[in-house]
Amino acid sequence: MKTIIISIAIGLSAISFNKKNQEFTGKEIFEKNCAKCHGKDGTKRLLGAKNLQKSVLTTTENYEIIANGKGKMPSWKEKLSTEQINQVIEYLDVLKQKTKE
């Protein structure tokens, strides 16, 4: 029984943020999957990534790009649920507020 519990605990700790059935905040999803190129504050611009603090894209445009990818950015629709993509888009609004501070 102890071995089963340990195995389950190890398995759960290995769950990635890009699993559709997991609940994470938009910030957590962004930092795990997007910050590599966009930076934690959205300004890194690695591999041609856009400065997200200065983005003027609509929610629909952001959704299409995140879901389907664009340029070197991969598609996330197979790794993130619609809700998770929307959470990331909501977090982008938080990043945009940083330019106003």
XYZ file of N, CA, C and O in Angstrom:
404
model
N 0.820 -1.193 0.000
C 0.000 0.000 0.000
C 0.868 1.263 0.000
O 0.588 2.193 -0.712
N 1.928 1.260 0.812
C 2.827 2.406 0.889
C 3.485 2.661 -0.470
O 3.626 3.802 -0.892
N 3.854 1.582 -1.172
C 4.481 1.706 -2.491
C 3.520 2.339 -3.489
O 3.924 3.181 -4.289
N 2.256 1.965 -3.424
C 1.258 2.537 -4.326
C 1.108 4.025 -4.071
O 1.081 4.826 -5.000
N 1.044 4.432 -2.829
C 0.893 5.847 -2.488
C 2.108 6.636 -2.962
O 1.966 7.716 -3.529
N 3.294 6.111 -2.768
C 4.510 6.784 -3.228
C 4.497 6.903 -4.742
O 4.825 7.951 -5.298
N 4.104 5.841 -5.439
C 4.045 5.866 -6.901
C 3.058 6.919 -7.391
O 3.332 7.644 -8.347
N 1.915 7.003 -6.749
C 0.920 8.012 -7.125
C 1.473 9.410 -6.874
O 1.343 10.299 -7.713
N 2.112 9.628 -5.741
C 2.677 10.937 -5.419
C 3.744 11.345 -6.433
O 3.781 12.486 -6.878
N 4.594 10.406 -6.822
C 5.629 10.700 -7.817
C 4.983 11.043 -9.146
O 5.368 11.993 -9.814
N 3.972 10.274 -9.533
C 3.265 10.543 -10.785
C 2.599 11.897 -10.797
O 2.655 12.627 -11.777
N 1.972 12.268 -9.701
C 1.312 13.563 -9.625
C 2.299 14.710 -9.660
O 2.031 15.751 -10.237
N 3.451 14.528 -9.071
C 4.442 15.610 -9.070
C 5.034 15.833 -10.449
O 5.597 16.880 -10.719
N 4.890 14.866 -11.337
C 5.452 14.981 -12.685
C 4.475 15.602 -13.673
O 4.812 15.819 -14.823
N 3.242 15.923 -13.237
C 2.256 16.494 -14.136
C 2.724 17.872 -14.578
O 3.103 18.700 -13.775
N 2.686 18.118 -15.858
C 3.136 19.377 -16.428
C 1.999 20.387 -16.496
O 0.834 20.030 -16.478
N 2.336 21.654 -16.640
C 1.347 22.703 -16.778
C 0.612 22.617 -18.107
O -0.400 23.240 -18.287
N 1.139 21.870 -19.050
C 0.499 21.830 -20.354
C -0.486 20.674 -20.485
O -0.842 20.297 -21.577
N -0.976 20.148 -19.402
C -2.005 19.116 -19.431
C -3.366 19.790 -19.376
O -3.626 20.616 -18.508
N -4.236 19.431 -20.285
C -5.532 20.079 -20.388
C -6.397 19.930 -19.145
O -7.212 20.774 -18.858
N -6.249 18.854 -18.405
C -7.148 18.606 -17.278
C -6.655 19.184 -15.959
O -7.233 18.913 -14.927
N -5.639 19.985 -15.978
C -5.083 20.558 -14.749
C -5.561 21.994 -14.579
O -5.835 22.688 -15.543
N -5.633 22.434 -13.334
C -6.030 23.802 -13.042
C -4.838 24.596 -12.540
O -4.228 24.250 -11.541
N -4.512 25.632 -13.267
C -3.428 26.530 -12.908
C -3.877 27.936 -13.250
O -4.759 28.139 -14.074
N -3.240 28.925 -12.666
C -3.574 30.313 -12.994
C -2.968 30.660 -14.350
O -2.041 30.001 -14.834
N -3.495 31.709 -14.943
C -2.943 32.185 -16.207
C -1.472 32.530 -16.083
O -0.675 32.258 -16.977
N -1.092 33.102 -14.944
C 0.311 33.452 -14.702
C 1.177 32.193 -14.669
O 2.252 32.162 -15.284
N 0.717 31.154 -13.972
C 1.489 29.916 -13.888
C 1.643 29.261 -15.263
O 2.731 28.807 -15.618
N 0.569 29.241 -16.022
C 0.626 28.656 -17.369
C 1.578 29.462 -18.235
O 2.404 28.901 -18.948
N 1.470 30.787 -18.166
C 2.340 31.665 -18.948
C 3.804 31.444 -18.575
O 4.651 31.266 -19.458
N 4.100 31.462 -17.284
C 5.493 31.321 -16.850
C 6.070 29.964 -17.227
O 7.253 29.869 -17.550
N 5.268 28.926 -17.224
C 5.742 27.587 -17.575
C 5.930 27.425 -19.079
O 6.892 26.801 -19.525
N 5.035 27.989 -19.877
C 5.029 27.704 -21.314
C 5.432 28.860 -22.218
O 5.872 28.617 -23.333
N 5.286 30.075 -21.774
C 5.472 31.230 -22.657
C 6.698 32.075 -22.323
O 7.255 32.734 -23.196
N 7.080 32.079 -21.041
C 8.145 32.971 -20.579
C 9.504 32.656 -21.192
O 10.373 33.518 -21.232
N 9.681 31.441 -21.683
C 10.969 31.090 -22.309
C 11.302 32.048 -23.446
O 12.448 32.431 -23.614
N 10.297 32.418 -24.214
C 10.519 33.333 -25.336
C 10.066 34.762 -25.043
O 10.695 35.711 -25.487
N 8.972 34.896 -24.308
C 8.414 36.221 -24.045
C 8.940 36.848 -22.768
O 8.746 38.046 -22.553
N 9.590 36.068 -21.911
C 10.058 36.575 -20.627
C 8.921 36.639 -19.632
O 7.762 36.738 -20.010
N 9.260 36.594 -18.350
C 8.228 36.612 -17.308
C 7.401 37.886 -17.333
O 6.242 37.889 -16.952
N 7.999 38.980 -17.803
C 7.253 40.237 -17.864
C 6.698 40.520 -19.261
O 6.114 41.560 -19.507
N 6.900 39.586 -20.194
C 6.356 39.730 -21.540
C 7.202 40.520 -22.502
O 6.785 40.788 -23.624
N 8.423 40.914 -22.117
C 9.240 41.790 -22.966
C 10.497 41.142 -23.542
O 11.257 41.808 -24.234
N 10.740 39.874 -23.287
C 12.020 39.245 -23.636
C 12.303 39.223 -25.137
O 13.407 39.484 -25.572
N 11.337 38.819 -25.944
C 11.427 38.841 -27.403
C 12.460 37.888 -27.994
O 13.098 38.180 -28.989
N 12.616 36.712 -27.408
C 13.519 35.696 -27.927
C 12.916 35.057 -29.179
O 11.717 34.803 -29.228
N 13.734 34.807 -30.184
C 13.301 34.162 -31.434
C 12.165 34.913 -32.127
O 11.283 34.324 -32.733
N 12.170 36.223 -32.023
C 11.151 37.034 -32.681
C 9.852 37.168 -31.913
O 8.869 37.686 -32.445
N 9.820 36.704 -30.661
C 8.607 36.819 -29.847
C 8.260 38.296 -29.660
O 9.138 39.141 -29.519
N 6.992 38.594 -29.670
C 6.526 39.974 -29.537
C 6.586 40.454 -28.085
O 6.494 39.664 -27.155
N 6.740 41.768 -27.937
C 6.655 42.395 -26.615
C 5.184 42.433 -26.246
O 4.403 43.206 -26.803
N 4.773 41.589 -25.323
C 3.365 41.457 -24.979
C 2.837 42.619 -24.159
O 1.630 42.841 -24.108
N 3.723 43.384 -23.541
C 3.272 44.554 -22.783
C 2.760 45.644 -23.720
O 1.968 46.480 -23.331
N 3.223 45.609 -24.965
C 2.825 46.626 -25.940
C 1.802 46.104 -26.955
O 1.459 46.811 -27.895
N 1.325 44.908 -26.747
C 0.393 44.297 -27.690
C -0.932 45.050 -27.749
O -1.460 45.487 -26.731
N -1.472 45.187 -28.952
C -2.785 45.803 -29.154
C -3.764 44.788 -29.750
O -4.832 45.164 -30.225
N -3.405 43.509 -29.710
C -4.271 42.471 -30.261
C -5.539 42.306 -29.427
O -5.519 42.482 -28.210
N -6.621 41.941 -30.103
C -7.875 41.667 -29.406
C -7.804 40.292 -28.752
O -6.913 39.492 -29.040
N -8.781 40.012 -27.912
C -8.872 38.694 -27.273
C -8.957 37.607 -28.337
O -8.282 36.572 -28.238
N -9.750 37.824 -29.357
C -9.904 36.843 -30.442
C -8.589 36.634 -31.172
O -8.208 35.490 -31.459
N -7.885 37.704 -31.470
C -6.599 37.588 -32.166
C -5.579 36.844 -31.301
O -4.850 35.981 -31.801
N -5.542 37.168 -30.008
C -4.642 36.458 -29.097
C -4.983 34.977 -29.051
O -4.097 34.131 -29.084
N -6.270 34.672 -28.975
C -6.689 33.267 -28.910
C -6.228 32.519 -30.158
O -5.677 31.417 -30.064
N -6.449 33.100 -31.323
C -6.062 32.442 -32.573
C -4.554 32.174 -32.629
O -4.127 31.101 -33.043
N -3.761 33.128 -32.193
C -2.304 32.966 -32.233
C -1.851 31.911 -31.234
O -1.033 31.044 -31.559
N -2.382 31.954 -30.021
C -1.980 30.971 -29.012
C -2.442 29.571 -29.431
O -1.673 28.609 -29.368
N -3.663 29.451 -29.878
C -4.201 28.142 -30.252
C -3.517 27.565 -31.476
O -3.157 26.379 -31.500
N -3.297 28.385 -32.494
C -2.806 27.879 -33.773
C -1.323 28.127 -34.035
O -0.771 27.591 -34.985
N -0.703 28.973 -33.218
C 0.695 29.318 -33.433
C 0.829 30.379 -34.513
O -0.112 30.678 -35.243
N 2.029 30.943 -34.594
C 2.317 31.945 -35.622
C 3.825 32.082 -35.733
O 4.511 32.234 -34.723
N 4.335 32.026 -36.931
C 5.780 32.096 -37.124
C 6.459 30.955 -36.391
O 6.096 29.798 -36.561
N 7.415 31.292 -35.528
C 8.134 30.267 -34.760
C 7.382 29.816 -33.521
O 7.768 28.850 -32.875
N 6.297 30.509 -33.178
C 5.519 30.132 -31.999
C 4.669 28.904 -32.323
O 3.934 28.899 -33.306
N 4.763 27.883 -31.486
C 3.986 26.657 -31.743
C 2.514 26.813 -31.385
O 2.126 27.716 -30.649
N 1.719 25.926 -31.903
C 0.306 25.829 -31.545
C 0.195 25.227 -30.147
O 0.909 24.290 -29.805
N -0.731 25.772 -29.349
C -0.932 25.265 -27.991
C -2.278 24.574 -27.821
O -2.588 24.091 -26.739
N -3.095 24.483 -28.870
C -4.444 23.936 -28.708
C -4.470 22.462 -28.345
O -5.459 21.992 -27.788
N -3.412 21.736 -28.607
C -3.352 20.326 -28.221
C -2.806 20.138 -26.804
O -2.917 19.061 -26.246
N -2.224 21.181 -26.254
C -1.603 21.084 -24.928
C -2.367 21.853 -23.853
O -2.261 21.538 -22.679
N -3.088 22.883 -24.260
C -3.844 23.700 -23.315
C -5.321 23.662 -23.684
O -5.672 23.657 -24.866
N -6.164 23.668 -22.685
C -7.607 23.715 -22.928
C -7.999 25.136 -23.343
O -7.233 26.091 -23.172
N -9.211 25.273 -23.845
C -9.739 26.593 -24.185
C -9.713 27.490 -22.951
O -9.315 28.654 -23.032
N -10.098 26.941 -21.812
C -10.096 27.716 -20.574
C -8.683 28.167 -20.208
O -8.472 29.315 -19.809
N -7.708 27.295 -20.348
C -6.327 27.659 -20.021
C -5.804 28.732 -20.969
O -5.112 29.656 -20.541
N -6.134 28.628 -22.246
C -5.718 29.664 -23.200
C -6.348 30.997 -22.802
O -5.679 32.033 -22.800
N -7.615 30.970 -22.437
C -8.282 32.208 -22.005
C -7.668 32.765 -20.724
O -7.579 33.985 -20.561
N -7.221 31.898 -19.831
C -6.548 32.352 -18.617
C -5.235 33.062 -18.968
O -4.887 34.077 -18.359
N -4.508 32.537 -19.934
C -3.266 33.179 -20.375
C -3.588 34.543 -20.969
O -2.901 35.528 -20.680
N -4.639 34.611 -21.775
C -5.025 35.886 -22.384
C -5.395 36.911 -21.307
O -5.008 38.080 -21.400
N -6.095 36.481 -20.275
C -6.405 37.381 -19.154
C -5.127 37.857 -18.482
O -5.005 39.031 -18.097
N -4.155 36.974 -18.357
C -2.882 37.355 -17.739
C -2.125 38.358 -18.617
O -1.403 39.216 -18.101
N -2.306 38.271 -19.923
C -1.664 39.250 -20.809
C -2.120 40.662 -20.469
O -1.328 41.611 -20.571
N -3.366 40.814 -20.054
C -3.855 42.136 -19.625
C -3.092 42.630 -18.403
O -2.830 43.820 -18.265
N -2.723 41.725 -17.507
C -1.920 42.084 -16.331
C -0.552 42.593 -16.791
O -0.050 43.594 -16.287
N 0.030 41.900 -17.755
C 1.339 42.333 -18.269
C 1.253 43.707 -18.925
O 2.161 44.531 -18.783
N 0.169 43.966 -19.638
C -0.010 45.268 -20.296
C -0.096 46.386 -19.264
O 0.336 47.514 -19.529
N -0.638 46.095 -18.088
C -0.756 47.101 -17.036
C 0.613 47.539 -16.539
O 0.759 48.653 -16.046
N 1.616 46.691 -16.672
C 2.964 47.025 -16.194
C 3.536 48.208 -16.957
O 4.356 48.944 -16.426
N 3.122 48.405 -18.205
C 3.629 49.547 -18.967
C 3.028 50.859 -18.475
O 3.572 51.919 -18.714
N 1.890 50.761 -17.793
C 1.216 51.958 -17.287
C 1.727 52.371 -15.913
O 1.409 53.450 -15.443
N 2.488 51.502 -15.278
C 2.989 51.800 -13.923
C 4.179 52.716 -13.952
O 4.890 52.856 -14.855
